[in-house]
Tab-separated table of C-alpha atoms and ligand atoms in Angstrom:
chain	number	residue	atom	x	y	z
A	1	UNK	CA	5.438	17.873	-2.498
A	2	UNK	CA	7.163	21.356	-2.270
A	3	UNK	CA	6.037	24.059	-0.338
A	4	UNK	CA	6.387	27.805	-1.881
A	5	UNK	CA	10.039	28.037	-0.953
A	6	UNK	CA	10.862	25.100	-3.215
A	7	UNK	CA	12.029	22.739	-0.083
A	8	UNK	CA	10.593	19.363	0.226
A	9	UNK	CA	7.572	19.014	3.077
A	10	UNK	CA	7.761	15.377	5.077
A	11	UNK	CA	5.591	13.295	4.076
A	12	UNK	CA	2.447	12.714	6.685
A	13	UNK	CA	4.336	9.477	8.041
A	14	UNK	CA	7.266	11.261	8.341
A	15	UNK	CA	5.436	14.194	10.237
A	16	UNK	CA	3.433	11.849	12.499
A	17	UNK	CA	6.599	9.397	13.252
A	18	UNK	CA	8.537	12.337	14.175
A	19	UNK	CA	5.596	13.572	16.029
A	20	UNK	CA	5.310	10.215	17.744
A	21	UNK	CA	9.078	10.382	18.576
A	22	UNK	CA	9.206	13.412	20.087
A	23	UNK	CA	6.258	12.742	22.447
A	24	UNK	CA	6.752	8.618	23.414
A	25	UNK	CA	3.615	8.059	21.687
A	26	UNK	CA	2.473	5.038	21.042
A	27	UNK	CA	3.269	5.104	16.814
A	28	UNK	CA	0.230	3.326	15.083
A	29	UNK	CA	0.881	6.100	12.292
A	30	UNK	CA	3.316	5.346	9.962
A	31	UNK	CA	2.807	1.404	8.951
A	32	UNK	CA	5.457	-0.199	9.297
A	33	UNK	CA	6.124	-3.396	11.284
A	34	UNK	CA	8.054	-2.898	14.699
A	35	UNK	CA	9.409	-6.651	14.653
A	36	UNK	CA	11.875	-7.924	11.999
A	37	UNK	CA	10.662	-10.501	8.812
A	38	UNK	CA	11.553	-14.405	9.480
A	39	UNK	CA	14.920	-14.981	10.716
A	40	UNK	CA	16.202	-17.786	7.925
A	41	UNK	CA	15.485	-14.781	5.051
A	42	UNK	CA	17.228	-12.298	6.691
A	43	UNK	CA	20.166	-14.840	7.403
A	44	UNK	CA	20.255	-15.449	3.538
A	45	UNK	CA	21.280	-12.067	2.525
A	46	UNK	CA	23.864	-11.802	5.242
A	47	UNK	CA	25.359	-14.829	3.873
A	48	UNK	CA	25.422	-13.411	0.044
A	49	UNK	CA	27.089	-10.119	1.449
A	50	UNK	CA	29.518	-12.328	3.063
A	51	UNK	CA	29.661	-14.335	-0.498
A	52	UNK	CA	30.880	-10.955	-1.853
A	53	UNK	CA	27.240	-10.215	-3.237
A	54	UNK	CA	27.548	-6.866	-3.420
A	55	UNK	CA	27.932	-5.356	-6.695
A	56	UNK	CA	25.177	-4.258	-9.401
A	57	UNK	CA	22.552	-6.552	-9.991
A	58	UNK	CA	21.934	-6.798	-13.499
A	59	UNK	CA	19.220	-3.812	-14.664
A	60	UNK	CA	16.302	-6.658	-14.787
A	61	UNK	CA	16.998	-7.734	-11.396
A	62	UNK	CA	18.374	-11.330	-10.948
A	63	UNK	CA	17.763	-14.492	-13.195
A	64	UNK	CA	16.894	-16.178	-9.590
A	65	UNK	CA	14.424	-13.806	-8.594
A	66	UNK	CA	12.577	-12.961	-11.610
A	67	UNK	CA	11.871	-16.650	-12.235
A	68	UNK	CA	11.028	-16.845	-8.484
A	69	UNK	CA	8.534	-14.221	-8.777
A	70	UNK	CA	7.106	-15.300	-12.187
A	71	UNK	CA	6.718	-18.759	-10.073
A	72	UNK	CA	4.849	-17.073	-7.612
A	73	UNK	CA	2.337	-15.478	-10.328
A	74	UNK	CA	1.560	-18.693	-11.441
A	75	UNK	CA	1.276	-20.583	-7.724
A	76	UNK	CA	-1.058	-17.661	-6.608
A	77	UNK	CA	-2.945	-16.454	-9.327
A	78	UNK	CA	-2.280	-18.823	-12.729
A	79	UNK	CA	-0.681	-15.991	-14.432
A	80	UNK	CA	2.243	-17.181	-16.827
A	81	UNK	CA	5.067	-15.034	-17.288
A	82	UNK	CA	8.309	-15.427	-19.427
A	83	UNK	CA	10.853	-14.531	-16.586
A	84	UNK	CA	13.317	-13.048	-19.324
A	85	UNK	CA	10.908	-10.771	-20.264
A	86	UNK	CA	8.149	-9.924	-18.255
A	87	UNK	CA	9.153	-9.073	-14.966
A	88	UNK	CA	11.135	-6.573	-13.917
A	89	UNK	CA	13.049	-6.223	-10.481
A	90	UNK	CA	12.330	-2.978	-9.124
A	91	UNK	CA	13.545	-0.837	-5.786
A	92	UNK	CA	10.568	-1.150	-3.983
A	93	UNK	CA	7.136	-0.927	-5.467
A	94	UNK	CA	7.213	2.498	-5.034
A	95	UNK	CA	9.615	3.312	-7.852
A	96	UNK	CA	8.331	0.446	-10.115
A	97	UNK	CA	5.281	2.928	-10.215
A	98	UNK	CA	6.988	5.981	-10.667
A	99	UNK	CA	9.056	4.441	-13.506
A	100	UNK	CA	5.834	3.141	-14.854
A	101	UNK	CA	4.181	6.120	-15.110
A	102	UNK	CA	6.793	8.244	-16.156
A	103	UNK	CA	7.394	5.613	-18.730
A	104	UNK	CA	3.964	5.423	-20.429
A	105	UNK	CA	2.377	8.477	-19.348
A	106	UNK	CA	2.928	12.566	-19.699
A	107	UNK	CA	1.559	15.579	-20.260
A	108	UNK	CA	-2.143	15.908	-21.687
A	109	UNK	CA	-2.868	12.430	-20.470
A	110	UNK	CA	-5.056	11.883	-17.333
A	111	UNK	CA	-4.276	8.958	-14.998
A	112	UNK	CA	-7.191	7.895	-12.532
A	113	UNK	CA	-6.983	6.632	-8.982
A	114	UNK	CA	-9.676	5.633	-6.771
A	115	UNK	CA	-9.344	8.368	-3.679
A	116	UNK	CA	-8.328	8.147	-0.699
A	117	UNK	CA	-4.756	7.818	-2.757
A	118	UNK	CA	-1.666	6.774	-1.137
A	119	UNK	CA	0.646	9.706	-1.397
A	120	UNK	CA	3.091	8.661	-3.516
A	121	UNK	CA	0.513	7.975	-6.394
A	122	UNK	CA	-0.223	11.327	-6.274
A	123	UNK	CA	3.576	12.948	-6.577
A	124	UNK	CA	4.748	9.906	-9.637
A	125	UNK	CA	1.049	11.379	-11.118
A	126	UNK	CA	2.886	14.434	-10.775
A	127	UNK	CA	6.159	13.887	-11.670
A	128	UNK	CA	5.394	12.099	-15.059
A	129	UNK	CA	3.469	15.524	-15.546
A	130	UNK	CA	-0.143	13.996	-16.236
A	131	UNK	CA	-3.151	14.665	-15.124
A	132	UNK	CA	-4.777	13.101	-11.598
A	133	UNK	CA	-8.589	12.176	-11.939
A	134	UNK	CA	-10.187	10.158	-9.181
A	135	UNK	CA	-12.940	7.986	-8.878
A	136	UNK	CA	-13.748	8.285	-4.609
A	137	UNK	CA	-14.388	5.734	-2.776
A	138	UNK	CA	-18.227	5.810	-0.608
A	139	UNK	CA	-17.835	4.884	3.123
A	140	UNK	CA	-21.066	2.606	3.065
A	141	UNK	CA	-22.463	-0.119	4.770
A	142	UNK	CA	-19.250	-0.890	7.079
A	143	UNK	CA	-16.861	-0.719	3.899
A	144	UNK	CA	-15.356	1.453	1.810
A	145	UNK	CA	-17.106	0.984	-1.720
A	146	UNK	CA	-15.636	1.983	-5.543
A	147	UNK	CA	-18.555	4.533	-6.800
A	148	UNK	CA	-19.137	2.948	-9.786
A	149	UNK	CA	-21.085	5.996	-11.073
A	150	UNK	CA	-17.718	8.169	-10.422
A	151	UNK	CA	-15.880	5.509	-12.453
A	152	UNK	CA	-18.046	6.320	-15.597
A	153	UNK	CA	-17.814	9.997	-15.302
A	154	UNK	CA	-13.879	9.682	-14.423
A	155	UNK	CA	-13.062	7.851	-17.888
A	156	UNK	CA	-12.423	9.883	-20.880
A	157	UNK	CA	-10.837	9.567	-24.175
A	158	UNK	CA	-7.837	11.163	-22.527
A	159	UNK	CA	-7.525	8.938	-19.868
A	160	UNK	CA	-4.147	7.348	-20.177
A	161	UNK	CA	-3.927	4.840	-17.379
A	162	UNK	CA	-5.950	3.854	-14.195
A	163	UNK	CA	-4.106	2.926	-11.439
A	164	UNK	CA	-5.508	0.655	-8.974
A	165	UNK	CA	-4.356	0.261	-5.439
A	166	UNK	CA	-5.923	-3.336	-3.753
A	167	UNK	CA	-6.007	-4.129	-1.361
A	168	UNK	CA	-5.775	-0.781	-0.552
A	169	UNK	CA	-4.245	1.756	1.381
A	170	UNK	CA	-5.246	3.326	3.629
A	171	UNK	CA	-8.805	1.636	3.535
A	172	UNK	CA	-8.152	-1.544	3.979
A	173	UNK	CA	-10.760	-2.236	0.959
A	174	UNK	CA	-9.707	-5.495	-0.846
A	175	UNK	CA	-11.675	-4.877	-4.274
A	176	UNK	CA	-14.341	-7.145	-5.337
A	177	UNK	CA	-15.007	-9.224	-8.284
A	178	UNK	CA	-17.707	-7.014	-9.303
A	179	UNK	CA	-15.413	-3.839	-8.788
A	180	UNK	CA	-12.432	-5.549	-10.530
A	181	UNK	CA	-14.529	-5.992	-13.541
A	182	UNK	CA	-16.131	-2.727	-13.800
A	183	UNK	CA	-12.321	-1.236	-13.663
A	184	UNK	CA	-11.245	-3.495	-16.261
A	185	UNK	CA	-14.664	-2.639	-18.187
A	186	UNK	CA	-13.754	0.985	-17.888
A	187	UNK	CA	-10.238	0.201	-18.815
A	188	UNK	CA	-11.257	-1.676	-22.346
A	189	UNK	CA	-13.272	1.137	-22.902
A	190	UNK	CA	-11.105	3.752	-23.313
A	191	UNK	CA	-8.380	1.902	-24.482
A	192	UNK	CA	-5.978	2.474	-21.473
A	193	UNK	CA	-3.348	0.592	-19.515
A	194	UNK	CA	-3.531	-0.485	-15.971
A	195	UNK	CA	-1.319	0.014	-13.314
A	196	UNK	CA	-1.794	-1.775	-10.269
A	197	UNK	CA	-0.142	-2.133	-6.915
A	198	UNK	CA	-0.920	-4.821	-4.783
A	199	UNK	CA	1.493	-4.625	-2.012
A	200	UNK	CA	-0.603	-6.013	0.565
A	201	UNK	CA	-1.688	-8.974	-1.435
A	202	UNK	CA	-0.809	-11.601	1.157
A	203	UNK	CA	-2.378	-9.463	4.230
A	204	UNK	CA	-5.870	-10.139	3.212
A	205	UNK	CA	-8.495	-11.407	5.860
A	206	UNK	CA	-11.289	-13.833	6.766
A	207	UNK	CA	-13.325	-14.495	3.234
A	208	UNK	CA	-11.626	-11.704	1.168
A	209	UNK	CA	-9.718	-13.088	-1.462
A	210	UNK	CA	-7.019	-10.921	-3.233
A	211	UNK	CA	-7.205	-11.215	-6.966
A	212	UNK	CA	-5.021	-9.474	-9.600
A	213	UNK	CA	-6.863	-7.553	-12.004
A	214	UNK	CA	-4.118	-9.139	-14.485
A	215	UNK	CA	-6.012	-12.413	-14.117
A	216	UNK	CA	-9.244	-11.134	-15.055
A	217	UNK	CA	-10.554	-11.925	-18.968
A	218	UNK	CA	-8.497	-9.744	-21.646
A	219	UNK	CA	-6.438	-7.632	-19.084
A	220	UNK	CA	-3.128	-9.135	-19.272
A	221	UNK	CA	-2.319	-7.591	-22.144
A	222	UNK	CA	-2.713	-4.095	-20.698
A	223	UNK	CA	-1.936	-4.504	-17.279
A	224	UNK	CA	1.335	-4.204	-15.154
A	225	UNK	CA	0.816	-5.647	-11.892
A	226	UNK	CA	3.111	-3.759	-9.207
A	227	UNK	CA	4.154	-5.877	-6.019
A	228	UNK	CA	7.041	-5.970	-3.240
A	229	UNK	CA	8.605	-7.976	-0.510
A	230	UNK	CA	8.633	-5.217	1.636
A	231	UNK	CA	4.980	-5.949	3.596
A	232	UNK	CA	5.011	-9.946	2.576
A	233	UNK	CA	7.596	-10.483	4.754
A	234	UNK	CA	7.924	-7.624	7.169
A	235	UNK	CA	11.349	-6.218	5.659
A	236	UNK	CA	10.221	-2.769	4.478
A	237	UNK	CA	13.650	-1.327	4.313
A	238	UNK	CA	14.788	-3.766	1.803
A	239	UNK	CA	13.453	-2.195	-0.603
A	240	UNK	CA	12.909	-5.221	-3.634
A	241	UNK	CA	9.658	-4.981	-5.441
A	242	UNK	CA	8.890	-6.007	-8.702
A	243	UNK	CA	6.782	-5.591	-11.643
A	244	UNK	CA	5.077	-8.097	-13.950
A	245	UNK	CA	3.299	-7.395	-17.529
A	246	UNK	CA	4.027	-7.346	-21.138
A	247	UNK	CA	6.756	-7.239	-22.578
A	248	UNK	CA	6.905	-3.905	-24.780
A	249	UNK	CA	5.933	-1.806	-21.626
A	250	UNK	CA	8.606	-3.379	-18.978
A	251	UNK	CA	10.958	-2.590	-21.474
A	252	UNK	CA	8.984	1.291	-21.467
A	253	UNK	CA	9.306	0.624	-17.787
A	254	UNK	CA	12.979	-0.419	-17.628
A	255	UNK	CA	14.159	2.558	-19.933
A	256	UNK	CA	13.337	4.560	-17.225
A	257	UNK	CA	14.168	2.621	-13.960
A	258	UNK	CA	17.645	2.698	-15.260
A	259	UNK	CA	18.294	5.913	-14.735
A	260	UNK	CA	16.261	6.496	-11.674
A	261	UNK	CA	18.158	3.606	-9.819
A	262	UNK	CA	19.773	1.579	-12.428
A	263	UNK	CA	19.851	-1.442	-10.643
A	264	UNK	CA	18.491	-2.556	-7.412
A	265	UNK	CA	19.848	-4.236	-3.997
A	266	UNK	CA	22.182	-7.463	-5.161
A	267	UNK	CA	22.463	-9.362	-1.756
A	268	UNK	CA	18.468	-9.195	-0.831
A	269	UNK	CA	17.325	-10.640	-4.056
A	270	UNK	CA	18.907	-14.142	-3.588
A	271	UNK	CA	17.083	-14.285	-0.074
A	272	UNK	CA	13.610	-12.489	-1.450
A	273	UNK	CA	13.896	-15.291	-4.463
A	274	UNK	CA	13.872	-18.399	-1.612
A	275	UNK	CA	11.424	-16.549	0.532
A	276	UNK	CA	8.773	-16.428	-2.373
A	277	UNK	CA	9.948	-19.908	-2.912
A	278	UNK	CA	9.702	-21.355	0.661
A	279	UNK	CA	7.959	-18.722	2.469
A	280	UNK	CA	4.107	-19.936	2.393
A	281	UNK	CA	4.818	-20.793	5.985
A	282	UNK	CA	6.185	-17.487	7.126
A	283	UNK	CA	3.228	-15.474	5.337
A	284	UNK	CA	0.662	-17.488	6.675
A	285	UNK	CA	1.795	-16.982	9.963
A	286	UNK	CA	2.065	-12.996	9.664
A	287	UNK	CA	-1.512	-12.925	8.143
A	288	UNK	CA	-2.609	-15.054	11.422
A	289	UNK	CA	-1.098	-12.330	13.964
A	290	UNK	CA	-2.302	-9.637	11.651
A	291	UNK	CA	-5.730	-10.788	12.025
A	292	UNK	CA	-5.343	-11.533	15.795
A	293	UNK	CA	-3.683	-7.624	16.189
A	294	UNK	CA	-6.326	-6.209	13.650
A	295	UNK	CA	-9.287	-7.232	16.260
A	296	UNK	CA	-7.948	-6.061	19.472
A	297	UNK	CA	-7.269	-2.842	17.623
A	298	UNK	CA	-10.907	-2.730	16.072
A	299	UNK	CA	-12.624	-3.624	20.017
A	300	UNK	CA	-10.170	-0.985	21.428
A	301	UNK	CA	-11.237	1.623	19.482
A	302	UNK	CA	-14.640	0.993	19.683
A	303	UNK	CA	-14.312	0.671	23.310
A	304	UNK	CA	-12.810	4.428	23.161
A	305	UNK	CA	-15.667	5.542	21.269
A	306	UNK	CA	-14.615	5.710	17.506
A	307	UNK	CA	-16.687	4.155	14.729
A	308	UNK	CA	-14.409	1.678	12.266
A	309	UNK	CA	-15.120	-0.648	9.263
A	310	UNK	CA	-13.445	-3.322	9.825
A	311	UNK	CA	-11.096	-4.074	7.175
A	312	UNK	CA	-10.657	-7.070	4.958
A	313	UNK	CA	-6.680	-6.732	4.465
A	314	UNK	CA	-3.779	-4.116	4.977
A	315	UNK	CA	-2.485	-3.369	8.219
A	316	UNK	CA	-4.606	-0.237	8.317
A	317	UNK	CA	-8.094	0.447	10.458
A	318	UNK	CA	-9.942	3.238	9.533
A	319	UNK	CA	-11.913	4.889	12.443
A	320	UNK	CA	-14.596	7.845	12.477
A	321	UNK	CA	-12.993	10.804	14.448
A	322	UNK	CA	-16.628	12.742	14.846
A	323	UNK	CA	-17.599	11.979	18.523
A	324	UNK	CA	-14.199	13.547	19.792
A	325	UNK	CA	-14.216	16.876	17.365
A	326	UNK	CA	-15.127	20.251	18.264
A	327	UNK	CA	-14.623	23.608	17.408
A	328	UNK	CA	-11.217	23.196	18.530
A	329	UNK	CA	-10.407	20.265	17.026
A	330	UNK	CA	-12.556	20.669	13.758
A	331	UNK	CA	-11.559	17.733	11.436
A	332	UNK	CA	-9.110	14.545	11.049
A	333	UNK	CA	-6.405	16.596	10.201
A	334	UNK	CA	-6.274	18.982	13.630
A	335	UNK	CA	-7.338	15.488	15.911
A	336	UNK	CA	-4.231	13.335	14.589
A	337	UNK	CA	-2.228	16.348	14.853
A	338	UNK	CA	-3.448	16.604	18.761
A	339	UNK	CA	-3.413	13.318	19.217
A	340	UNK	CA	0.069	12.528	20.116
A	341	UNK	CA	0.825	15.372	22.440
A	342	UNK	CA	-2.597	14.976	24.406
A	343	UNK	CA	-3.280	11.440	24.534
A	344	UNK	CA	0.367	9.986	23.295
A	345	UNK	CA	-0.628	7.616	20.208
A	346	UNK	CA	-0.125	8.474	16.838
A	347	UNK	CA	-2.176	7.845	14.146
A	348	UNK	CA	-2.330	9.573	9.785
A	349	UNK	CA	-5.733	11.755	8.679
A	350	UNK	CA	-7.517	10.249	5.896
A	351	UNK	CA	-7.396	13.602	4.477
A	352	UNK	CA	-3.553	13.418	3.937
A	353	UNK	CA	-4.837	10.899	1.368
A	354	UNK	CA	-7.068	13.308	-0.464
A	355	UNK	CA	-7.496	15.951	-2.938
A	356	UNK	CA	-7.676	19.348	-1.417
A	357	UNK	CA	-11.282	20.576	-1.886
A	358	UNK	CA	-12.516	17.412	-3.603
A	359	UNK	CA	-15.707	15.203	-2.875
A	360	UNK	CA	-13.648	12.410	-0.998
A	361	UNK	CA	-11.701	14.995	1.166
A	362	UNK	CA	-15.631	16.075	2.600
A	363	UNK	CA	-16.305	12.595	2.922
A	364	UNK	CA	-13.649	11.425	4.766
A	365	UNK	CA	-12.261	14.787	6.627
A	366	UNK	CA	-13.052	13.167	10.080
A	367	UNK	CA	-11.458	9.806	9.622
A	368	UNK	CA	-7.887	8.913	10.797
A	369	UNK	CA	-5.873	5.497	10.133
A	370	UNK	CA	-4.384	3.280	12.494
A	371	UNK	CA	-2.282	0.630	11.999
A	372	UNK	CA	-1.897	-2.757	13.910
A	373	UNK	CA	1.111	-4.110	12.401
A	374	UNK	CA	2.639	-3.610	15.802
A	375	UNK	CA	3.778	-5.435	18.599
A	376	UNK	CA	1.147	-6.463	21.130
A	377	UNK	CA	2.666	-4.078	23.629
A	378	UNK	CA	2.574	-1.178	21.672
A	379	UNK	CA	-1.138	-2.129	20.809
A	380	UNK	CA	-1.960	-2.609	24.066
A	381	UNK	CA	-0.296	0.772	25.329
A	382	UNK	CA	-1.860	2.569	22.697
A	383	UNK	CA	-5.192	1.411	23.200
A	384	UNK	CA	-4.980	1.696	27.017
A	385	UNK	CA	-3.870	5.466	26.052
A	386	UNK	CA	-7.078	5.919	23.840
A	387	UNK	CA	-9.607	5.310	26.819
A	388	UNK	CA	-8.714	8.763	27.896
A	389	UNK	CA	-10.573	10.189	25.400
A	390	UNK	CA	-13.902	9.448	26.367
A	391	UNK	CA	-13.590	11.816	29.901
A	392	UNK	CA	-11.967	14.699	27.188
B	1	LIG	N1	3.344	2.648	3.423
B	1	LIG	C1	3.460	3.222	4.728
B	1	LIG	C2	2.109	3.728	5.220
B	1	LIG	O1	1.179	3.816	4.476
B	1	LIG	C3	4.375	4.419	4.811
B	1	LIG	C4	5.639	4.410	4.055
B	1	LIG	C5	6.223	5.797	4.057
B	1	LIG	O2	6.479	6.344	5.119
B	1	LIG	N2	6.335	6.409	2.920
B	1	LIG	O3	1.999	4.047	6.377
């Protein structure tokens, strides 16, 4: 997060977007869609700022949107929620799970991630000043598997809270059953709460169902299930997530969100509470290109000469960097950082996701992530680009 002089580093999508930038490279690094969310959503929150919705939201987020997204709980997953209660509009998912874990964890306690984590995880980890244990995840058999052994080893008496990214980033992994209930095994075990965030929930593939791990047997009580608009409906920069569990810890959770942002964006959450509403349509549809974009991306880097899994949701395909490394170019890190300026595509290391020195960070130190939640252009462009590296 800080480098010695105290001044915050970018973040890897930061680096590789600017990277991008400043070569025209075709950006399949930092994930975030290049087309805008459905038109009639993003008309609804021009209309409430023309209503005069623009003031505070009240702390909770909206009456409208919390029963909205207790409604969608229950349509998706038969989870029942008391609106007034249990959910809890947030700025994003990202600081519902900041102000989750520096609500209900601190020093002394451990909180454990699978690994590859998504950066943030790490830094909130941080932040709430606990301590980061990780359970790796194996690159076998064409997917990326929870090591169930790891999981054992990973859970103490001090662990604190296990927070569980699926489907996940950058991976593409969508957790199974069997893997749900092992976590939520491991989690009744030691007596800990779960955190989980599922922003890709709708972007799942094929036969891979998403399932929250608050739906499985006895883990509502200790679960707060993360989520956001953000990748649902293509309209990152809004910023509206939300979080869902009981009562006791939202209000933990709220106690801190209000002084980290007090409130969150008033004129979005009228048109995120109708597009969880009447959006089935609209999500369907984006899963549909998704899936379309997610094969030409996985034949185009095979045809370049990469190895990928392909993966069961996300917008993420991770691809094996090895046949174009050398002693030049000796990992993940040093190809994504060439990348751009040689071949003019961007794409993120795996090991941006990773502990420095740890198991997973060996494991996965020649992989890189792409993303195809692009348009088709900028697909093709890039993938066009990436045939150059099999003369290199
Ligand atoms: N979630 C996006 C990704 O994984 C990045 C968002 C960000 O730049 N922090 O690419």
């Amino acid at each position: 997060m800080l480098n010695q002089a105290g001044n915050a580093q970018p973040t890897i999508f930061a680096e590789m977007s600017a990277l991008a930038m400043r070569t025209d490279s075709a950006n399949l690094g930092q994930g975030f869609p290049d087309e805008d969310g459905p038109e009639w959503i993003r008309e609804l929150a021009v209309d409430a700022i023309r209503a005069g919705v623009n003031q505070y939201a009240p702390g909770r987020g909206t009456a409208e949107l919390r029963h909205a997204i207790a409604a969608h709980q229950a349509k998706h997953y038969g989870i029942t929620l008391d609106p007034d209660r249990e959910v809890l509009v947030t700025t994003g998912a990202t600081e519902a799970i900041a102000a989750a874990l520096i609500a209900l964890t601190g020093p002394g306690d451990e909180v454990v991630t699978l690994e590859p984590f998504y950066d943030s995880h790490a830094a909130s980890i941080a932040m709430a000043g606990a301590t980061h244990v990780t359970v790796p995840l194996l690159a076998r058999d064409g997917r990326f598997q929870l090591d169930l052994q790891a999981l054992e080893s990973a859970i103490s008496d001090r662990t604190k809270a296990i927070l569980v990214n699926t489907p996940h980033n950058p991976t593409g992994t969508v957790l199974t059953e069997a893997e749900l209930d092992a976590i939520a095994a491991a989690a009744q075990r030691a007596d800990a709460i779960v955190i989980t965030d599922e922003v890709y929930e709708h972007l799942v593939f094929d036969e891979a169902r998403h399932q929250p791990l608050a739906s499985r047997p006895g883990m509502a009580e200790r679960t707060l299930t993360i989520s956001s608009s953000g990748k649902t409906f293509s309209i990152t920069g809004w910023k509206i997530g939300w979080l869902t569990g009981p009562a006791e810890l939202v209000d933990a959770v709220l106690a801190v969100k209000q002084f980290l942002t007090f409130t969150s964006g008033a004129p979005f959450q009228g048109a995120i509470a109708q597009a969880l509403i009447d959006g089935d349509t609209d999500i369907r549809e984006l899963r549909e290109t998704l899936a379309r974009r997610r094969e030409v991306l996985i034949a185009g880097l095979s045809s370049a000469g990469f190895e990928t899994f392909r993966p069961d949701g996300t917008y993420f395909v991770c691809a094996d960097a090895t046949p174009f490394l050398s002693s030049e170019l000796p990992d993940g890190a040093a190809f994504a950082r060439w990348l751009p300026e040689n071949i003019g595509v961007a794409c993120v290391p795996l090991s941006a996701f990773c502990a420095e020195g740890s198991p997973a960070a060996a494991e996965f130190a020649n992989w890189v992530r792409f993303t195809f939640v692009k348009r088709d252009d900028t697909l093709h462009t890039a993938i066009e680009r990436l045939q150059k590296l099999r003369a290199n």
